[in-house]
Short mmCIF file of C-alpha atoms and ligand atoms in Angstrom, two decimals:
data_model
loop_
_atom_site.label_atom_id
_atom_site.label_comp_id
_atom_site.label_asym_id
_atom_site.label_seq_id
_atom_site.Cartn_x
_atom_site.Cartn_y
_atom_site.Cartn_z
CA MET A 1 7.70 6.43 13.31
CA GLY A 2 5.77 5.27 10.26
CA LYS A 3 7.22 5.75 6.84
CA PHE A 4 10.83 5.37 5.83
CA GLN A 5 12.70 8.61 5.31
CA LEU A 6 16.04 8.98 3.61
CA PHE A 7 16.75 12.29 5.34
CA PRO A 8 15.49 13.59 8.69
CA VAL A 9 13.13 16.57 8.41
CA GLN A 10 14.75 19.96 8.07
CA ALA A 11 13.73 21.82 11.20
CA SER A 12 16.43 24.44 11.71
CA THR A 13 18.04 27.21 9.67
CA LEU A 14 21.19 25.13 9.54
CA ALA A 15 19.49 22.02 8.11
CA PRO A 16 19.00 23.17 4.49
CA GLU A 17 22.53 24.64 4.42
CA VAL A 18 24.06 21.35 5.53
CA ASP A 19 21.87 19.36 3.14
CA HIS A 20 22.73 21.52 0.13
CA LEU A 21 26.41 21.00 0.77
CA LEU A 22 25.82 17.27 1.13
CA TYR A 23 23.89 17.17 -2.18
CA PHE A 24 26.77 18.96 -3.86
CA LEU A 25 29.33 16.49 -2.43
CA LEU A 26 27.15 13.55 -3.47
CA ALA A 27 26.68 14.95 -6.98
CA VAL A 28 30.42 15.55 -7.47
CA SER A 29 31.29 12.10 -6.06
CA THR A 30 28.68 10.36 -8.21
CA PHE A 31 29.80 12.18 -11.33
CA PHE A 32 33.46 11.28 -10.86
CA THR A 33 32.72 7.70 -9.79
CA LEU A 34 30.72 7.14 -12.98
CA LEU A 35 33.32 8.95 -15.10
CA ILE A 36 36.24 6.92 -13.70
CA PHE A 37 34.48 3.54 -13.80
CA GLY A 38 33.16 4.30 -17.28
CA ALA A 39 36.68 5.18 -18.46
CA ILE A 40 38.15 2.04 -16.85
CA PHE A 41 35.70 -0.21 -18.67
CA TYR A 42 35.98 1.69 -21.94
CA PHE A 43 39.80 1.65 -21.98
CA ALA A 44 39.98 -1.96 -20.83
CA ILE A 45 37.94 -3.03 -23.83
CA ARG A 46 39.16 -0.50 -26.37
CA TYR A 47 42.87 -1.05 -25.68
CA ARG A 48 42.81 -4.74 -24.78
CA ARG A 49 45.66 -6.96 -25.94
CA ARG A 50 44.59 -8.49 -29.21
CA SER A 51 47.40 -11.01 -29.80
CA GLU A 52 50.07 -12.79 -27.75
CA ASN A 53 52.99 -10.75 -29.09
CA GLU A 54 51.35 -7.35 -29.21
CA LEU A 55 53.41 -4.71 -27.34
CA PRO A 56 52.12 -1.40 -26.00
CA HIS A 57 53.51 1.77 -27.50
CA VAL A 58 54.29 4.76 -25.32
CA ALA A 59 52.04 7.75 -25.89
CA HIS A 60 53.49 11.27 -25.69
CA THR A 61 51.12 14.12 -24.91
CA GLY A 62 51.58 17.73 -23.86
CA TYR A 63 50.97 19.23 -20.44
CA THR A 64 47.50 20.45 -21.33
CA LEU A 65 45.77 17.27 -20.20
CA GLU A 66 47.66 17.15 -16.90
CA ILE A 67 46.93 20.79 -16.18
CA VAL A 68 43.24 20.30 -16.90
CA TRP A 69 42.89 17.27 -14.65
CA SER A 70 44.74 19.04 -11.85
CA VAL A 71 43.08 22.43 -12.03
CA ILE A 72 39.46 21.21 -12.22
CA PRO A 73 39.65 18.98 -9.11
CA PHE A 74 41.57 21.71 -7.30
CA GLY A 75 38.82 24.20 -8.06
CA LEU A 76 36.13 21.75 -6.97
CA THR A 77 37.85 20.92 -3.68
CA MET A 78 38.33 24.63 -2.96
CA VAL A 79 34.59 25.14 -3.47
CA MET A 80 33.93 22.28 -1.03
CA PHE A 81 36.38 23.73 1.46
CA THR A 82 35.13 27.31 1.47
CA TRP A 83 31.48 26.26 1.41
CA GLY A 84 32.01 23.80 4.28
CA ALA A 85 34.12 26.26 6.27
CA SER A 86 31.52 29.00 6.00
CA ILE A 87 28.78 26.66 7.28
CA PHE A 88 31.10 25.48 10.04
CA PHE A 89 31.95 29.00 11.22
CA ASN A 90 28.30 29.97 11.09
CA SER A 91 27.37 26.92 13.17
CA ARG A 92 30.03 27.83 15.75
CA ARG A 93 28.91 31.41 16.37
CA PRO A 94 25.66 31.79 18.28
CA PRO A 95 23.94 35.15 17.75
CA ASN A 96 23.95 37.48 20.75
CA ASP A 97 20.18 37.39 21.19
CA ALA A 98 20.06 33.60 21.51
CA ILE A 99 18.04 32.07 24.34
CA GLN A 100 20.45 30.48 26.80
CA ILE A 101 19.84 26.87 27.85
CA TYR A 102 22.14 24.70 29.93
CA ALA A 103 22.54 20.98 29.38
CA VAL A 104 24.28 18.48 31.61
CA GLY A 105 25.04 15.03 30.25
CA LYS A 106 25.13 12.23 32.78
CA GLN A 107 25.11 8.45 32.53
CA TRP A 108 22.45 8.10 31.14
CA MET A 109 20.27 11.13 30.82
CA TRP A 110 20.13 14.71 29.63
CA LYS A 111 19.37 17.39 32.19
CA LEU A 112 18.26 20.65 30.62
CA GLU A 113 17.83 23.92 32.44
CA HIS A 114 16.24 27.18 31.42
CA MET A 115 17.43 30.52 32.73
CA GLU A 116 14.06 31.01 34.42
CA GLY A 117 14.72 27.90 36.48
CA GLN A 118 12.65 25.26 34.67
CA ARG A 119 14.43 21.95 34.65
CA GLU A 120 13.72 19.12 32.28
CA ILE A 121 15.01 15.60 31.92
CA ASN A 122 15.36 14.16 28.43
CA GLU A 123 13.01 16.85 27.17
CA LEU A 124 13.58 20.36 25.97
CA HIS A 125 10.89 22.91 25.18
CA ILE A 126 11.90 25.83 22.98
CA PRO A 127 10.10 28.44 20.86
CA VAL A 128 10.15 28.35 17.07
CA GLY A 129 12.08 31.03 15.17
CA ARG A 130 14.37 32.09 18.00
CA PRO A 131 18.06 31.19 18.13
CA VAL A 132 18.82 28.88 21.05
CA ARG A 133 22.29 28.50 22.49
CA ILE A 134 23.06 25.44 24.58
CA THR A 135 26.02 25.45 26.93
CA MET A 136 26.88 21.89 27.91
CA ALA A 137 28.78 20.15 30.69
CA SER A 138 29.27 16.50 31.52
CA GLU A 139 28.99 14.97 34.95
CA ASP A 140 31.05 11.88 34.01
CA VAL A 141 32.18 10.82 30.52
CA ILE A 142 31.99 12.19 26.98
CA HIS A 143 28.47 12.41 25.58
CA SER A 144 27.30 14.05 22.39
CA PHE A 145 24.22 16.22 21.90
CA PHE A 146 22.73 15.22 18.56
CA VAL A 147 19.52 16.54 17.01
CA PRO A 148 19.27 15.13 13.47
CA ALA A 149 16.39 17.40 12.46
CA PHE A 150 18.53 20.45 13.31
CA ARG A 151 21.72 18.91 11.82
CA THR A 152 23.56 19.71 15.03
CA LYS A 153 25.91 17.41 16.88
CA GLN A 154 28.28 18.57 19.60
CA ASP A 155 30.38 16.57 22.04
CA VAL A 156 29.82 17.19 25.75
CA VAL A 157 33.19 16.85 27.40
CA PRO A 158 33.95 16.41 31.11
CA GLY A 159 35.99 19.21 32.61
CA THR A 160 34.96 21.93 30.19
CA TYR A 161 32.01 23.69 28.57
CA THR A 162 31.04 23.22 24.97
CA THR A 163 28.29 25.09 23.15
CA THR A 164 26.02 24.57 20.21
CA TRP A 165 23.20 26.67 18.76
CA PHE A 166 20.34 26.44 16.32
CA THR A 167 17.25 28.31 15.22
CA PRO A 168 14.28 25.94 14.92
CA THR A 169 12.11 26.71 11.91
CA LYS A 170 9.22 24.26 12.39
CA THR A 171 7.10 23.44 15.38
CA GLY A 172 7.01 19.78 16.32
CA LYS A 173 8.71 17.06 18.26
CA TYR A 174 12.24 16.05 17.32
CA HIS A 175 14.63 13.33 18.44
CA LEU A 176 17.52 14.12 20.75
CA PHE A 177 20.22 11.45 20.82
CA CYS A 178 23.48 10.86 22.60
CA ALA A 179 25.92 10.27 19.77
CA GLU A 180 28.98 9.20 21.73
CA TYR A 181 29.20 5.72 23.20
CA CYS A 182 29.09 6.39 26.94
CA GLY A 183 28.44 3.04 28.61
CA THR A 184 25.87 0.29 29.00
CA ARG A 185 22.77 2.39 28.54
CA HIS A 186 24.13 4.78 25.94
CA SER A 187 21.34 3.75 23.56
CA GLY A 188 18.79 4.80 26.17
CA MET A 189 20.23 8.30 26.50
CA ILE A 190 17.63 9.83 24.23
CA GLY A 191 15.00 12.49 24.49
CA TRP A 192 12.70 14.87 22.67
CA ILE A 193 12.95 18.49 21.65
CA TYR A 194 9.56 20.22 21.58
CA VAL A 195 9.51 23.24 19.30
CA MET A 196 6.52 25.39 20.20
CA GLU A 197 4.75 28.52 18.99
CA PRO A 198 6.19 31.47 20.98
CA ALA A 199 2.89 32.01 22.82
CA ASP A 200 2.67 28.34 23.79
CA TYR A 201 6.26 28.50 24.93
CA GLU A 202 5.52 31.47 27.18
CA THR A 203 2.60 29.55 28.66
CA TRP A 204 4.79 26.52 29.15
CA LEU A 205 7.49 28.63 30.83
CA GLY A 206 4.93 30.19 33.14
CA GLY A 207 3.27 26.88 33.96
CA GLY A 208 6.26 24.94 35.22
CA ALA A 209 6.92 24.74 38.91
CA ALA A 210 10.22 26.52 38.67
CA SER A 211 12.09 26.85 41.93
CA GLY A 212 13.62 30.23 41.19
CA SER A 213 15.86 31.23 38.29
CA LEU A 214 19.29 29.70 37.82
CA ALA A 215 20.89 32.91 39.02
CA ASP A 216 18.65 32.99 42.10
CA ASN A 217 19.57 29.44 42.99
CA GLY A 218 23.20 30.30 42.36
CA LYS A 219 22.92 33.19 44.81
CA LYS A 220 21.49 30.89 47.47
CA LEU A 221 24.24 28.37 46.87
CA PHE A 222 26.84 31.15 46.99
CA GLU A 223 25.62 31.94 50.50
CA GLN A 224 25.17 28.29 51.56
CA LEU A 225 28.73 27.45 50.60
CA ALA A 226 29.83 30.62 52.38
CA CYS A 227 31.50 31.97 49.25
CA ASN A 228 30.22 35.40 50.30
CA ASN A 229 32.36 35.33 53.44
CA CYS A 230 35.47 35.88 51.35
CA HIS A 231 34.09 37.24 48.05
CA ARG A 232 32.63 40.32 49.65
CA GLU A 233 30.96 43.06 47.69
CA ASP A 234 32.56 45.84 49.73
CA ASN A 235 36.08 44.80 48.64
CA THR A 236 37.14 43.98 52.20
CA GLY A 237 37.18 40.20 51.69
CA ARG A 238 40.18 37.94 51.37
CA CYS A 239 39.07 37.04 47.84
CA PRO A 240 38.18 39.20 44.84
CA ASN A 241 34.87 41.02 44.72
CA LEU A 242 32.92 39.31 41.92
CA VAL A 243 30.55 42.15 41.09
CA GLY A 244 31.12 43.31 37.53
CA VAL A 245 33.72 40.67 36.84
CA PHE A 246 31.93 38.54 34.26
CA GLY A 247 33.09 39.06 30.70
CA GLN A 248 35.90 41.35 31.82
CA PRO A 249 39.67 40.80 31.69
CA VAL A 250 41.18 39.68 35.00
CA LYS A 251 44.80 40.37 35.94
CA LEU A 252 46.58 37.33 37.36
CA SER A 253 49.46 37.19 39.81
CA GLY A 254 51.78 35.87 37.10
CA GLY A 255 51.19 39.02 35.07
CA ASN A 256 48.90 37.35 32.55
CA THR A 257 45.35 38.43 31.88
CA VAL A 258 42.39 36.09 31.35
CA LYS A 259 38.82 36.81 30.36
CA ALA A 260 36.28 35.94 33.05
CA ASP A 261 34.07 33.63 31.01
CA GLU A 262 32.09 30.53 32.01
CA ALA A 263 35.10 28.25 31.74
CA TYR A 264 37.24 30.54 33.90
CA ILE A 265 34.64 30.70 36.65
CA ARG A 266 34.15 26.94 36.56
CA GLU A 267 37.90 26.41 36.85
CA SER A 268 38.16 28.89 39.69
CA ILE A 269 35.55 26.92 41.64
CA LEU A 270 37.10 23.50 41.03
CA GLN A 271 40.79 24.43 40.85
CA PRO A 272 41.14 27.75 42.63
CA GLN A 273 44.94 27.50 42.58
CA ALA A 274 45.12 27.33 38.79
CA LYS A 275 44.81 31.07 38.27
CA ILE A 276 45.35 33.47 41.16
CA VAL A 277 44.08 37.00 40.79
CA ALA A 278 46.83 39.60 41.18
CA GLY A 279 47.01 40.97 44.71
CA TYR A 280 45.31 37.99 46.40
CA GLU A 281 46.62 34.99 48.33
CA PRO A 282 45.82 31.45 47.13
CA VAL A 283 43.55 30.78 50.12
CA MET A 284 40.48 29.36 48.43
CA PRO A 285 39.87 25.61 48.89
CA THR A 286 38.71 23.50 45.99
CA PHE A 287 35.03 22.69 45.64
CA GLN A 288 35.75 19.61 43.54
CA GLY A 289 33.35 16.88 44.64
CA LEU A 290 31.28 19.32 46.71
CA VAL A 291 29.28 20.81 43.88
CA THR A 292 27.66 19.13 40.89
CA GLU A 293 27.88 20.45 37.34
CA ASP A 294 24.29 21.72 37.77
CA GLN A 295 25.32 23.70 40.80
CA ILE A 296 28.41 25.08 39.11
CA LEU A 297 26.16 26.32 36.29
CA GLN A 298 23.97 28.05 38.87
CA LEU A 299 27.01 29.70 40.42
CA VAL A 300 28.23 30.76 36.98
CA GLU A 301 24.81 32.28 36.25
CA TYR A 302 24.90 34.10 39.57
CA VAL A 303 28.33 35.57 38.80
CA LYS A 304 27.04 36.55 35.35
CA SER A 305 24.00 38.20 36.86
CA ILE A 306 26.14 40.47 39.02
CA GLY A 307 28.41 41.14 36.06
CA PRO A 308 28.27 44.33 34.02
CA LYS A 309 25.08 45.05 32.12
CA PRO A 310 25.56 46.38 28.60
CA ALA A 311 25.08 50.15 28.35
CA ALA A 312 23.86 50.42 31.92
CA GLY A 313 25.45 52.17 34.84
CA PRO A 314 27.67 50.41 37.35
CA VAL A 315 25.97 47.48 39.02
CA SER A 316 25.21 48.34 42.60
CA SER A 317 24.71 44.94 44.12
CA GLY A 318 23.57 41.42 43.47
CA THR A 319 20.06 41.91 44.74
CA THR A 320 18.21 41.47 41.44
CA PRO A 321 20.02 38.75 39.60
CA ALA A 322 16.96 37.15 38.02
CA ALA A 323 16.00 40.07 35.84
CA GLY A 324 19.32 40.30 34.07
CA ALA A 325 19.32 36.66 33.13
CA LEU A 326 17.37 36.59 29.88
CA SER A 327 17.71 40.19 28.83
CA THR A 328 21.47 40.20 29.12
CA PRO A 329 23.12 38.15 26.43
CA ALA A 330 26.36 36.67 27.65
CA LYS A 331 29.41 38.53 26.47
CA ARG A 332 31.78 36.22 24.73
CU1 CUA B 1 25.73 9.59 26.62
CU2 CUA B 1 26.11 8.02 24.89
#
């Protein structure tokens, strides 16, 4: 670790933005702290009681002073609010061309998966200068994905997906922490993010012993679990055909419409009865306890891969899911 640092290094596009806002907040707070304490001491001495029978006299002033000390703080807090909100919204919206990574939090480790199938534990390799979007699930309790050098921290919540994104600006090795107390070995739930030159990253991606892309593995699982017996691609199955579904609106039996996103597919696997597609019977059994969060992510990727491709013709079948994975940004 070496020398003491007041701030972590700035290694993402978000880092300087967050720091500048923090400097502004610190400057405003310091200024007013000094002003108020200075005034307290000054008035305490200047207007101290000088004799036993001295009485205070009531001062009458106009509204000017009150207006000034209301309007200036109001203006300052509005600056803080809009500045903070704009950074917040920016940090919530991953760009469409972001590299997709999946993370699963588990007592007490981080499992990270690349679209190409590389899996890492407590390590993540990414290229410099490219936006990276991380979709996260938890296998057990709440964890929190915290990379101080990127100024990103996002809770990982059981039962749902959360996302975070960042664009690393410097190559190097950065701390990854779990920032939510999650049990005995919470403090050991740490790892490293390796930010690499794009060429090195390509080499790294090619070098790993990947066992097929996420979508490929999802396809295998889809067949292993016999999902394809009912979700048939020729529309003759007892369950909806999933080709072209991802990212599209789905009509439900109640008359409502939902968007087929990651969360919807996850729910349909674990709680098939929650939302029934219009025109189908609630015949699907739950897969709760039968598939891990990793496997659900693979299934989600498979469904995505047979989803519509932007500006391409209708998808014929799910035979080439791997290719679509990186080149097709997820529709949100
Ligand atoms: Cu996971 Cu703390």
